[in-house]
XYZ file of C-alpha atoms in Angstrom:
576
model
C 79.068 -130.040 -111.901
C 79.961 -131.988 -108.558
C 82.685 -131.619 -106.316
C 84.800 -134.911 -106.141
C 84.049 -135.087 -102.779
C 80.630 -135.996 -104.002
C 81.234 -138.119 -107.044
C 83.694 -140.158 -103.997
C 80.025 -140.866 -102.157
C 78.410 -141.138 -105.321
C 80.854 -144.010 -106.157
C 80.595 -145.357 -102.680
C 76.664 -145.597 -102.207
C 76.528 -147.055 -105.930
C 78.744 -150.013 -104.651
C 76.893 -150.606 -101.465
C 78.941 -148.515 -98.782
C 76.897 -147.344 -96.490
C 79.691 -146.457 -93.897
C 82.947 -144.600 -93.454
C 85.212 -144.444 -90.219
C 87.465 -141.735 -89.203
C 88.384 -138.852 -87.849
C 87.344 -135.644 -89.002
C 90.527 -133.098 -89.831
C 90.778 -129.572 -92.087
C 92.068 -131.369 -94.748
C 89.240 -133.928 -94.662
C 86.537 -131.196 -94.580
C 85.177 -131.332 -98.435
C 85.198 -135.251 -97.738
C 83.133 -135.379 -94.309
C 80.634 -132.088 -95.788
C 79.750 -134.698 -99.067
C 78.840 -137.167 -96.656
C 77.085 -135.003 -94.506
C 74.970 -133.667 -97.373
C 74.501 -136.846 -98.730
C 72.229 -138.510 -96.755
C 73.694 -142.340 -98.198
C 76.594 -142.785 -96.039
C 76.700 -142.108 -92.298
C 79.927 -140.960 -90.756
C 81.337 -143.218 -88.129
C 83.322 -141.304 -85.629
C 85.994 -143.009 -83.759
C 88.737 -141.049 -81.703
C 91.567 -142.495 -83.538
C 92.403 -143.591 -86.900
C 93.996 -146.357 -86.269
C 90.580 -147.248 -84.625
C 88.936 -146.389 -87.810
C 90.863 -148.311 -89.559
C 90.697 -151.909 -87.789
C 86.974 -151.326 -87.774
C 86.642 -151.340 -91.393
C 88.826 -154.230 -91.571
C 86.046 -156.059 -89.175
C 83.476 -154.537 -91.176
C 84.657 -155.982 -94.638
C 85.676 -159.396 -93.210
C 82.217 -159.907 -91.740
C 80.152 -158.524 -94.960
C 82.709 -159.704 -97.182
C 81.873 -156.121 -99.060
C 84.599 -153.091 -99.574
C 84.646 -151.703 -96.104
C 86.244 -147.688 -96.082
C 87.894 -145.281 -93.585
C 89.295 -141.380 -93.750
C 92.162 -139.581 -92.269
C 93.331 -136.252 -92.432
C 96.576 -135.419 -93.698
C 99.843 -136.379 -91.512
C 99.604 -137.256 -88.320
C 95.876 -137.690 -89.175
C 96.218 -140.723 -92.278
C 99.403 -141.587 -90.660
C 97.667 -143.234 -87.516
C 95.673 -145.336 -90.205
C 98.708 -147.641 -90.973
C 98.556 -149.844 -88.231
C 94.838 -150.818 -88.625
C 95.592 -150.813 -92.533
C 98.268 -153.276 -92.213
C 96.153 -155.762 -90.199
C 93.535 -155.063 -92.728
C 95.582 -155.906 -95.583
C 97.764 -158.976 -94.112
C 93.866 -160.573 -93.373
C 93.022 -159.802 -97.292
C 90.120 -157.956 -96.617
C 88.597 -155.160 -98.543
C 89.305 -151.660 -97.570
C 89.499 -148.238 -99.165
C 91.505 -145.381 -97.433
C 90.984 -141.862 -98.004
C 94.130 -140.513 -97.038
C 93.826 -136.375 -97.107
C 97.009 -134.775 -98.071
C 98.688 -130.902 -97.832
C 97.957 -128.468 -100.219
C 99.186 -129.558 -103.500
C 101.377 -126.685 -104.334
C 102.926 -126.645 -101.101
C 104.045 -130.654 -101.684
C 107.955 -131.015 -101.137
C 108.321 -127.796 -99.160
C 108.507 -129.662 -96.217
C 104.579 -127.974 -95.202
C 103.110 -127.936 -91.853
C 102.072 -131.941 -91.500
C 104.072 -133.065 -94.655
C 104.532 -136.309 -95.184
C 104.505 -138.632 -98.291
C 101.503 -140.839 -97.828
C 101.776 -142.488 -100.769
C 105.222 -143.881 -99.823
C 103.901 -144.620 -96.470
C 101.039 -146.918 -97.320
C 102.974 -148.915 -100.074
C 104.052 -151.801 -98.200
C 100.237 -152.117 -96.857
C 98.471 -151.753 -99.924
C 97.496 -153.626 -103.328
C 97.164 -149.796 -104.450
C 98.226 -146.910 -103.330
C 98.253 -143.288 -105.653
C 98.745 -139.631 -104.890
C 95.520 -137.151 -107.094
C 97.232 -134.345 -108.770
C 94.797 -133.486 -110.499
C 90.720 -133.177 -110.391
C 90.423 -134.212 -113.840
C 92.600 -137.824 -113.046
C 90.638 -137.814 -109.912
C 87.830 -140.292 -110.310
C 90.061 -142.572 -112.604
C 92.144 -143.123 -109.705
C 89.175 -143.742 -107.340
C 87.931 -146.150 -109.448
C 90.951 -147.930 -109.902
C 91.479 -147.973 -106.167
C 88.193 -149.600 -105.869
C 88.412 -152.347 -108.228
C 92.305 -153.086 -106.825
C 90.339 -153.812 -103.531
C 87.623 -155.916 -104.235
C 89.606 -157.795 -106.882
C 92.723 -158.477 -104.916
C 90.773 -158.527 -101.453
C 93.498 -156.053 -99.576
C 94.176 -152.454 -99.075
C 93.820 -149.546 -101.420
C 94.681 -146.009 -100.724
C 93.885 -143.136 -102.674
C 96.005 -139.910 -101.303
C 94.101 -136.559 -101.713
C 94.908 -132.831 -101.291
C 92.714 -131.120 -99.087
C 91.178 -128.966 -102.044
C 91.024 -131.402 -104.971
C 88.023 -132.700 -102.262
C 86.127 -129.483 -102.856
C 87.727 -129.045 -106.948
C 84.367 -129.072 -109.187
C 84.645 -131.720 -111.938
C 82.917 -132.862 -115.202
C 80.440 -135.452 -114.037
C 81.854 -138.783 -115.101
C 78.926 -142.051 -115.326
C 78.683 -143.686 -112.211
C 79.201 -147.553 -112.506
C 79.303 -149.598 -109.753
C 82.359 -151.424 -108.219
C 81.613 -154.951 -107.374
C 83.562 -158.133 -107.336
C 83.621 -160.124 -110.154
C 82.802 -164.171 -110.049
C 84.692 -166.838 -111.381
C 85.660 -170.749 -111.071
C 89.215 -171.176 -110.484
C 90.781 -174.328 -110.303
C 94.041 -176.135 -111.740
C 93.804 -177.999 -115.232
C 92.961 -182.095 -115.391
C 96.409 -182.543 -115.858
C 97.309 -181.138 -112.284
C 94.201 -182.331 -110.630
C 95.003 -185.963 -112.184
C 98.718 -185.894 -110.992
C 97.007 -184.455 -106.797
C 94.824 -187.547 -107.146
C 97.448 -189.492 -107.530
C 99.361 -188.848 -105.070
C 96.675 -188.736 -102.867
C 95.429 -192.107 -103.765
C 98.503 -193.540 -103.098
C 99.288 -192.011 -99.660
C 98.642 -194.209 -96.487
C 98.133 -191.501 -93.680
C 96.941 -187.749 -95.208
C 96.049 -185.391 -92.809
C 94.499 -182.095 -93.867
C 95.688 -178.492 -93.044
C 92.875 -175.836 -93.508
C 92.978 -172.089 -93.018
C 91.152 -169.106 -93.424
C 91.119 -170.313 -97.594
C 88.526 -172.816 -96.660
C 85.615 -170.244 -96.152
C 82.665 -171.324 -98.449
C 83.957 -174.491 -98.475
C 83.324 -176.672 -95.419
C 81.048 -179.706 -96.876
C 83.554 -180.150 -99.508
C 86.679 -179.850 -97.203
C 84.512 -182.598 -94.914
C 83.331 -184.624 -98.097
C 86.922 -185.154 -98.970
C 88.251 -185.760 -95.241
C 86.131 -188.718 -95.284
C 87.109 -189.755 -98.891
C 90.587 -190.334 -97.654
C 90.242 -190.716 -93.781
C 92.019 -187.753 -93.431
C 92.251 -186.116 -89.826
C 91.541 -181.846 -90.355
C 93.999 -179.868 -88.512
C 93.229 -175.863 -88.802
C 95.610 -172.520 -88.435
C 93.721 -170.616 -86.019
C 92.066 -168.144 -89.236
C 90.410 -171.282 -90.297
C 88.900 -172.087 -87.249
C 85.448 -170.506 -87.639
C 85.367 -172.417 -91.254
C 86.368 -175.635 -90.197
C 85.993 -176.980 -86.467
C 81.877 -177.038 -86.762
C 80.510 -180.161 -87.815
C 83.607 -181.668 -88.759
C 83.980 -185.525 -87.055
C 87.301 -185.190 -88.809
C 88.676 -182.306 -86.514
C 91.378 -182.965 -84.242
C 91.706 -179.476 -83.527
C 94.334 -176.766 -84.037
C 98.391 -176.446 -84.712
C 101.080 -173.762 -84.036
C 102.024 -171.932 -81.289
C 98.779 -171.412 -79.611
C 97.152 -175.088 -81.016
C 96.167 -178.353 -79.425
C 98.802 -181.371 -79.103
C 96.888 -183.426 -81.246
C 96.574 -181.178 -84.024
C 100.598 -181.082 -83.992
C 100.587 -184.713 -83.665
C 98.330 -185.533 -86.529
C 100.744 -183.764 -89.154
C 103.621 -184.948 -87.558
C 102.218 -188.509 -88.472
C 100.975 -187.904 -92.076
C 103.120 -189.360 -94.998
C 101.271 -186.858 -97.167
C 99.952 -183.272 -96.581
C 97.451 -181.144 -97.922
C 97.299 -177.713 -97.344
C 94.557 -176.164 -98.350
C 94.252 -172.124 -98.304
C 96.056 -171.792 -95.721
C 99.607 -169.659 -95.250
C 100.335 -171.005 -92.389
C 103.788 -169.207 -91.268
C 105.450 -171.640 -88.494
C 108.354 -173.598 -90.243
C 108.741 -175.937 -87.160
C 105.337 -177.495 -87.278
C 105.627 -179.011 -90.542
C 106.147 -182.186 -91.259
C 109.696 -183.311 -91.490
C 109.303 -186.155 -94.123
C 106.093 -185.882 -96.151
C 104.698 -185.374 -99.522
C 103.103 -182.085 -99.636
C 100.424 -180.848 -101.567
C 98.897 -177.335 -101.351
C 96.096 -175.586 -102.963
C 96.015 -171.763 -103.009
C 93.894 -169.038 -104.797
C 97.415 -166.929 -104.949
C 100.139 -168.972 -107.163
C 102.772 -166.746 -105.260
C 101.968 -168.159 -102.150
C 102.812 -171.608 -103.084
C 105.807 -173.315 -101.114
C 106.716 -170.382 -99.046
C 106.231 -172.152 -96.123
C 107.275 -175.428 -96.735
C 108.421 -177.175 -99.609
C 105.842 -178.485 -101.732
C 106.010 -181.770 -104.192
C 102.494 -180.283 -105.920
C 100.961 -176.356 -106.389
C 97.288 -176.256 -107.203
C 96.330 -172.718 -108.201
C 92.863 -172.370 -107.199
C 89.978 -171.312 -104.324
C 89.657 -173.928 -102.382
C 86.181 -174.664 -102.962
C 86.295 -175.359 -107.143
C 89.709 -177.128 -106.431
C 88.325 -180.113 -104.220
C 85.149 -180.019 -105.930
C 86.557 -181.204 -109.430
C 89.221 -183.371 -107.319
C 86.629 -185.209 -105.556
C 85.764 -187.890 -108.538
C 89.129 -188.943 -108.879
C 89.922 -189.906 -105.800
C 89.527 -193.389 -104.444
C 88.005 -193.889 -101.150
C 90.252 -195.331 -98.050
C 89.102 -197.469 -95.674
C 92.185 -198.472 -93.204
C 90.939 -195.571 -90.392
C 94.086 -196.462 -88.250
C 96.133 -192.812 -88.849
C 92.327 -190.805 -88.488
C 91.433 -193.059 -85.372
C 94.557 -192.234 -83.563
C 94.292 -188.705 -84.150
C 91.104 -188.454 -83.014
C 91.500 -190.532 -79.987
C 94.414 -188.132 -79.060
C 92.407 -185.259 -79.906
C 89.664 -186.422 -77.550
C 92.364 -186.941 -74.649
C 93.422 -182.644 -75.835
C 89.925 -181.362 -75.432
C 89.353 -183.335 -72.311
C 92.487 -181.872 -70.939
C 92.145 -178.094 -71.793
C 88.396 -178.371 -71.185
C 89.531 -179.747 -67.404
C 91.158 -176.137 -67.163
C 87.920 -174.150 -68.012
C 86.325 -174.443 -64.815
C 86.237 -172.802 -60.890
C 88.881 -174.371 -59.567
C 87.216 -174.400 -55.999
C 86.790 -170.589 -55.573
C 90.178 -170.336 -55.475
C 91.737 -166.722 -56.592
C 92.636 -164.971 -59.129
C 90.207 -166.717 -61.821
C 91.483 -169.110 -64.513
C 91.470 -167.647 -67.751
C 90.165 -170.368 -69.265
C 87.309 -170.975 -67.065
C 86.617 -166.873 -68.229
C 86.706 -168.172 -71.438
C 85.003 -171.217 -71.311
C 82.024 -168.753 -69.338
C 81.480 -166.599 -72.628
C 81.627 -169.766 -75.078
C 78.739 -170.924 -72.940
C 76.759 -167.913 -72.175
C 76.844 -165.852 -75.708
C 74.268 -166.203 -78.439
C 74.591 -168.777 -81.238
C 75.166 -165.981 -83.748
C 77.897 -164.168 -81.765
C 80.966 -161.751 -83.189
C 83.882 -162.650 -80.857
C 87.138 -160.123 -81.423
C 89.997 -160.982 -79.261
C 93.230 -159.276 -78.862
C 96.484 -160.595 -79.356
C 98.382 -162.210 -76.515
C 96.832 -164.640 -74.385
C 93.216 -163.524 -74.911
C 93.887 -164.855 -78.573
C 94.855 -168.089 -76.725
C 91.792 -168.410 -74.717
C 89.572 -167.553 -77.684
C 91.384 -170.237 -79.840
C 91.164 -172.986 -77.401
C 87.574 -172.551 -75.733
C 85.282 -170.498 -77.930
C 82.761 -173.110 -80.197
C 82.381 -172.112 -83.520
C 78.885 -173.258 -85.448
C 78.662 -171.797 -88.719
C 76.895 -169.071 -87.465
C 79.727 -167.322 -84.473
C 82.557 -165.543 -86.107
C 86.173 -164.578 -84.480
C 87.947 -161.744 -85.880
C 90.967 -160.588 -84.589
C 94.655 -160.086 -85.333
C 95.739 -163.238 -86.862
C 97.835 -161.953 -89.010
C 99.474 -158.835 -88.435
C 99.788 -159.584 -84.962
C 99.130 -156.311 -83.216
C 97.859 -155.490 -79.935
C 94.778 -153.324 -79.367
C 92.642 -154.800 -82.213
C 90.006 -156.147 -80.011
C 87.741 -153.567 -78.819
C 87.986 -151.379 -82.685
C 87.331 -154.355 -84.247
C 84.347 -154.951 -82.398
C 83.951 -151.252 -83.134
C 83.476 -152.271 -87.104
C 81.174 -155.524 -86.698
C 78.489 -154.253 -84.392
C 78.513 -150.977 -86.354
C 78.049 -153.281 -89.772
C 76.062 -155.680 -87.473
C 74.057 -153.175 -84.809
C 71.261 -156.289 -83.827
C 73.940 -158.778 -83.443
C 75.898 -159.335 -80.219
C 79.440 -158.568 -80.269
C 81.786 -159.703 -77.542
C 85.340 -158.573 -77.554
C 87.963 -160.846 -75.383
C 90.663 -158.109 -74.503
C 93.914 -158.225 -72.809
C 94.387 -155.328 -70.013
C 97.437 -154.275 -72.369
C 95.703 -154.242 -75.400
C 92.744 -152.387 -74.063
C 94.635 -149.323 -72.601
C 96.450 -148.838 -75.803
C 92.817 -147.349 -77.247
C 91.438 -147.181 -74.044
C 89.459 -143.720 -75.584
C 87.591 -146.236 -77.995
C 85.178 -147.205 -75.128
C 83.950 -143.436 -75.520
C 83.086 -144.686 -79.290
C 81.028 -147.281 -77.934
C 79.356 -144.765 -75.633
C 78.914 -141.913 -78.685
C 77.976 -144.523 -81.329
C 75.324 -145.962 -79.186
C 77.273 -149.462 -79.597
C 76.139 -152.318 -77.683
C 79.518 -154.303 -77.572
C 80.503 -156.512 -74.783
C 83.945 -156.168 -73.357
C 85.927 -158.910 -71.386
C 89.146 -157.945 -69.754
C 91.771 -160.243 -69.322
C 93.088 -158.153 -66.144
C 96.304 -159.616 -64.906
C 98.357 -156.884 -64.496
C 100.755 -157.654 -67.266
C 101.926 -158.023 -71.063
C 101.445 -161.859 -70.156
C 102.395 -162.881 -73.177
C 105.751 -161.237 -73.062
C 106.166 -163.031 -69.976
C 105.370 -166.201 -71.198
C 108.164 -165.872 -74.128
C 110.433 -164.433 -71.548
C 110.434 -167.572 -69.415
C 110.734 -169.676 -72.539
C 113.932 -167.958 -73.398
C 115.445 -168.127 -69.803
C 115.078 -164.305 -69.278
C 114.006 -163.076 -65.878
C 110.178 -161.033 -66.657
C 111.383 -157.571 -66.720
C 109.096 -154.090 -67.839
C 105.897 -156.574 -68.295
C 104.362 -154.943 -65.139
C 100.960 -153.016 -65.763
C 99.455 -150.770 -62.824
C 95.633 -151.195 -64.394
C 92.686 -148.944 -63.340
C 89.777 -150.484 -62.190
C 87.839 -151.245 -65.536
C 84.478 -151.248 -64.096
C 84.746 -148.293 -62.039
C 86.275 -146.222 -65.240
C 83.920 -147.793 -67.828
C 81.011 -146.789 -64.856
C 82.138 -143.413 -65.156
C 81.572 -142.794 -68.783
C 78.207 -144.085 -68.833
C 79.045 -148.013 -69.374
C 77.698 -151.053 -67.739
C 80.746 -152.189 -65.597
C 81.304 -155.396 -63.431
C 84.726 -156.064 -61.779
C 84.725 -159.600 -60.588
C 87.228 -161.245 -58.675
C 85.825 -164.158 -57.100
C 85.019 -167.150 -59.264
C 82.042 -167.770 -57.846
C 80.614 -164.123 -59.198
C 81.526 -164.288 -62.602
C 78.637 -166.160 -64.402
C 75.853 -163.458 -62.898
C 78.311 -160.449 -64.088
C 78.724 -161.835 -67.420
C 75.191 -162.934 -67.985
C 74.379 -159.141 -66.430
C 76.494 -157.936 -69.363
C 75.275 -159.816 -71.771
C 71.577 -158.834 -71.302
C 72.343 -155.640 -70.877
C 70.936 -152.703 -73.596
C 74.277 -151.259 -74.252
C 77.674 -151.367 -73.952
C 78.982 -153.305 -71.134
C 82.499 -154.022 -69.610
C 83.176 -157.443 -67.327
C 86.675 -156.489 -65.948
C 87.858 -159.917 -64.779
C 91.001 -160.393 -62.573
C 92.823 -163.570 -63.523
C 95.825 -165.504 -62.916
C 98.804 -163.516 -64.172
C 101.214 -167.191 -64.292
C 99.138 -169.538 -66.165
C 100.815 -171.232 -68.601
C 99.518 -171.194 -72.453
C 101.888 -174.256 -73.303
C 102.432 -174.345 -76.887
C 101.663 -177.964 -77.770
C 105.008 -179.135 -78.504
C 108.005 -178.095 -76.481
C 111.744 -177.760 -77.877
C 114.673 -178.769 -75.939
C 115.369 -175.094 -76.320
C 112.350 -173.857 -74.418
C 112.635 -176.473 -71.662
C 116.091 -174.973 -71.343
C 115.153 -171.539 -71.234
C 112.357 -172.526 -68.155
C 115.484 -174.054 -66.523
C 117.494 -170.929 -67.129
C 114.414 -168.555 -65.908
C 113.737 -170.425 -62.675
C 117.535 -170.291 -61.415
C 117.727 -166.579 -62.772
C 114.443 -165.744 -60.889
C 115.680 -167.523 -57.764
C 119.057 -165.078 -58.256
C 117.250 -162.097 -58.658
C 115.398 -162.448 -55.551
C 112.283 -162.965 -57.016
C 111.492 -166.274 -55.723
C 107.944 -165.495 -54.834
C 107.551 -164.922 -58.466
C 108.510 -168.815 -59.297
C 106.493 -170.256 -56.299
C 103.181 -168.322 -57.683
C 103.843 -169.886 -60.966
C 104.293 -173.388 -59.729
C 101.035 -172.780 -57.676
C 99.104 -171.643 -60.705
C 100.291 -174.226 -62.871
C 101.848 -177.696 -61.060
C 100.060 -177.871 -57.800
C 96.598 -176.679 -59.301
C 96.622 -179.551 -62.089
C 98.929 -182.350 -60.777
C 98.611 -182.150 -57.056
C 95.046 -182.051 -56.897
């Protein structure tokens, strides 16, 4: 008889996991001895769960596979939840192990009690408490089919000695997705092509739904003339060979993308949730496809649900459509997408040596200089800005990050999970300086694992992002301030490649230094702390609130603070 510590790896290697991340703990010890005596799955240390857990979410987005991580019990599966909410509000696959007290001593309000299983409801698809050895592997396998079924979060909470609790050997079947066409019935797909066919201006919406999909989503932009806006998720599925793209929406999108659903009579969403209310059109027929029926209209009201992935959807909606040839709404939009890129692209260069560096030109630097094949992770905050607007996806690059959830500190964990899952692939992580020194101790992961990842700091002293929704409200930047380390010097210390750069003129050598050097590496790159990321439409509101923040700054005596930020932003673009 095995322990079901073992039948947990047995389970796991069966369904292809080679991989777990965590932390080791006392109540984790059965778990971490199976996999040391297993010789299937390696243990990947990271020195904090929360860590472990936004790596596996990297690691099942990029292999699309059921991607685990381990905590200990309390504190220890506690410091998961973060990294397991991202993982589950991106709807990728990931099994915790959450260790858990001694059973008997459960409700006595133990050393490190705490009720996981409450804990990790709102972040999971499933989430159970073992009470027993003998319901033990039912659960697990439960757990493991809630995962890769509903492509989210599944926790399976385990006393400390049920690990090490012998049990009858149960057969070991494999956990693997199943397959299947989904799309809506020829009634619904009859009653979309209507409606499409008798629209004038459609413009597309894509999102992260679109994966798999791209010649069909571009087959049936130039069926109806359609211009393709994405939400930033969809961006590595959609921008690539796509003469239909006019770019991105939402808070951190292009102008034209804004402008091109503004303009559409008719609007089809496809797999996309797409959260900002105020981007939508105001007077348009909407149509949205969607592999989750409950998803349907949340955003926006809808005229027509199609339940379906988006790939089997357009592919049986395709024949009945009738081709449009009046190019007049997908000509504009693309003309005033050309006039976008032109404009932000303007941004992404030296502007004459002058100091501190452009973010964007940072950004435009790495789109340019990494490999064809690249991981990019970003964090959230303006390096998720940057990364939206300047990296150049190809059907081969892929951008993880935060998208969802919105957290800070996912950028250098995340990168954690793909090189681990990817260790001959290069893996560059955009991070903000905020971000960073939230799991600053991950960089000793990258030293420990052996981990070649590439880290670009964003170092402008401050939660820039903050600022930037401060000024938009009219309130004066207040506890945004970070007093950063040097970067280089500190990632020098532990045995990293580091390059602080801040002169424009040195930062192609340090990053092409970086990025050709055998191991990890860290560019720490000072940058403007007042440039703008201008979301592409502006409300009277906001202009208000930039009113309200200048005279407030100019009250507070903080005038200097205005003038840099006029100097960053007016004279660099307009008086020049």
């Amino acid at each position: 008889m095995s322990t079901f510590a073992d039948h947990i790896i047995a389970m796991l290697a069966a369904s292809g996991v080679r991989r777990v991340y965590g932390l080791p703990g006392d109540s984790l010890n059965g778990f971490t001895d199976a996999i040391r005596r297993s010789g299937e799955i390696s243990w990947e240390h990271v020195r904090h769960e929360e860590a472990a857990a936004f790596a596996a979410a990297a690691d099942a987005a990029l292999t699309g596979g059921l991607a685990v991580c381990a905590g200990s019990c309390g504190p220890g599966n506690m410091h998961l939840i973060n990294g397991l909410f991202d993982a589950h509000r991106s709807r990728v696959p990931v099994l915790a192990i959450a260790a858990h007290i001694p059973r008997t001593e459960i409700g006595s309000e133990y050393f490190q009690e705490t009720h996981p299983q409450e804990l990790f409801r709102e972040c999971s698809v499933y989430c159970e408490l073992v009470s027993t050895p003998e319901m033990a592997p039912r659960v697990l396998e439960l757990a493991m089919r809630a995962a890769v079924e509903e492509n989210g979060v599944a926790v399976v909470v385990v006393p400390g000695e049920i690990f090490l609790q012998r049990i009858s050997e149960p057969r070991i079947r494999p956990i693997v997705p199943t397959r299947s066409v989904l799309r809506p019935d020829d009634d619904t797909l009859h009653r979309a092509a209507d409606l499409l066919n008798a629209a004038e201006r459609v413009t597309i919406l894509g999102g992260a739904g679109v994966a798999g999909a791209h010649d069909e989503l571009v087959t049936l932009a130039g069926t109806l003339q359609a211009p393709v806006v994405h939400a930033l998720r969809g961006k590595e599925f959609i921008e690539y060979d796509n003469p239909y793209d006019v770019g991105m929406t939402g808070l951190l999108g292009f102008a034209s993308g804004y402008k091109a659903i503004k303009e559409a009579d008719t609007l089809l969403m496809l797999g996309t949730d797409f959260p900002y209310r105020q981007f939508y059109p105001d007077d348009a027929t909407v149509i949205q496809v969607d592999i989750r029926g409950r998803h349907l209209g949340r955003r926006t009201p809808i005229d027509l649900g199609l339940r379906g992935t988006v790939k089997d959807t357009l592919t049986a909606l395709q024949p009945l459509l009738q081709p449009k040839h009046d190019r007049e709404h997908l000509d504009r939009s693309l003309r005033h997408y050309r006039r976008t890129r032109a404009s932000l692209d303007s941004l992404a260069a030296n502007d004459r040596d002058r100091t501190p560096i452009r973010p964007e030109y940072v950004a435009g630097l790495v789109d340019r200089l990494a490999s064809d094949d690249a991981v990019f992770t970003c964090d959230v905050g303006s390096p998720v800005v940057w990364a939206a607007r300047y990296l150049t996806m190809n059907g081969r690059r892929r951008l993880i990050g935060s998208f969802n959830h919105g957290t800070m500190a996912n950028a250098l964990p995340h990168a954690i999970g793909a090189q681990t899952a990817f260790p001959g692939r290069q893996v560059v992580a955009l991070a903000g300086d905020g971000g960073l020194t939230m799991l600053f101790g991950e960089l000793t992961t990258l030293v420990q694992n052996r981990l070649p990842v590439k880290l670009v700091v964003f170092n402008n002293s401050s939660l820039n992002f903050v600022e930037l929704e401060m000024k938009a409200a009219g309130i004066v930047n207040f506890g945004t301030d970070l007093v950063n380390p040097d970067f280089a010097a500190v990632a020098t210390s532990m045995g990293v490649f580091g390059r602080r750069v801040t002169e424009p003129g040195d930062l192609e050598k340090a990053l092409t230094e970086a990025f050709a050097h055998d191991g990890p590496a860290v560019v720490d790159v000072v940058t403007a702390r007042q440039e703008l990321s201008i979301p592409p439409a502006i409300t009277l509101e906001q202009a208000k609130g930039f009113s309200l923040y200048a005279i407030r700054t100019i009250l507070a005596g903080r005038a200097d603070e205005l003038l840099d930020l006029v100097t960053t932003n007016v004279a660099r673009r307009l008086l020049d």
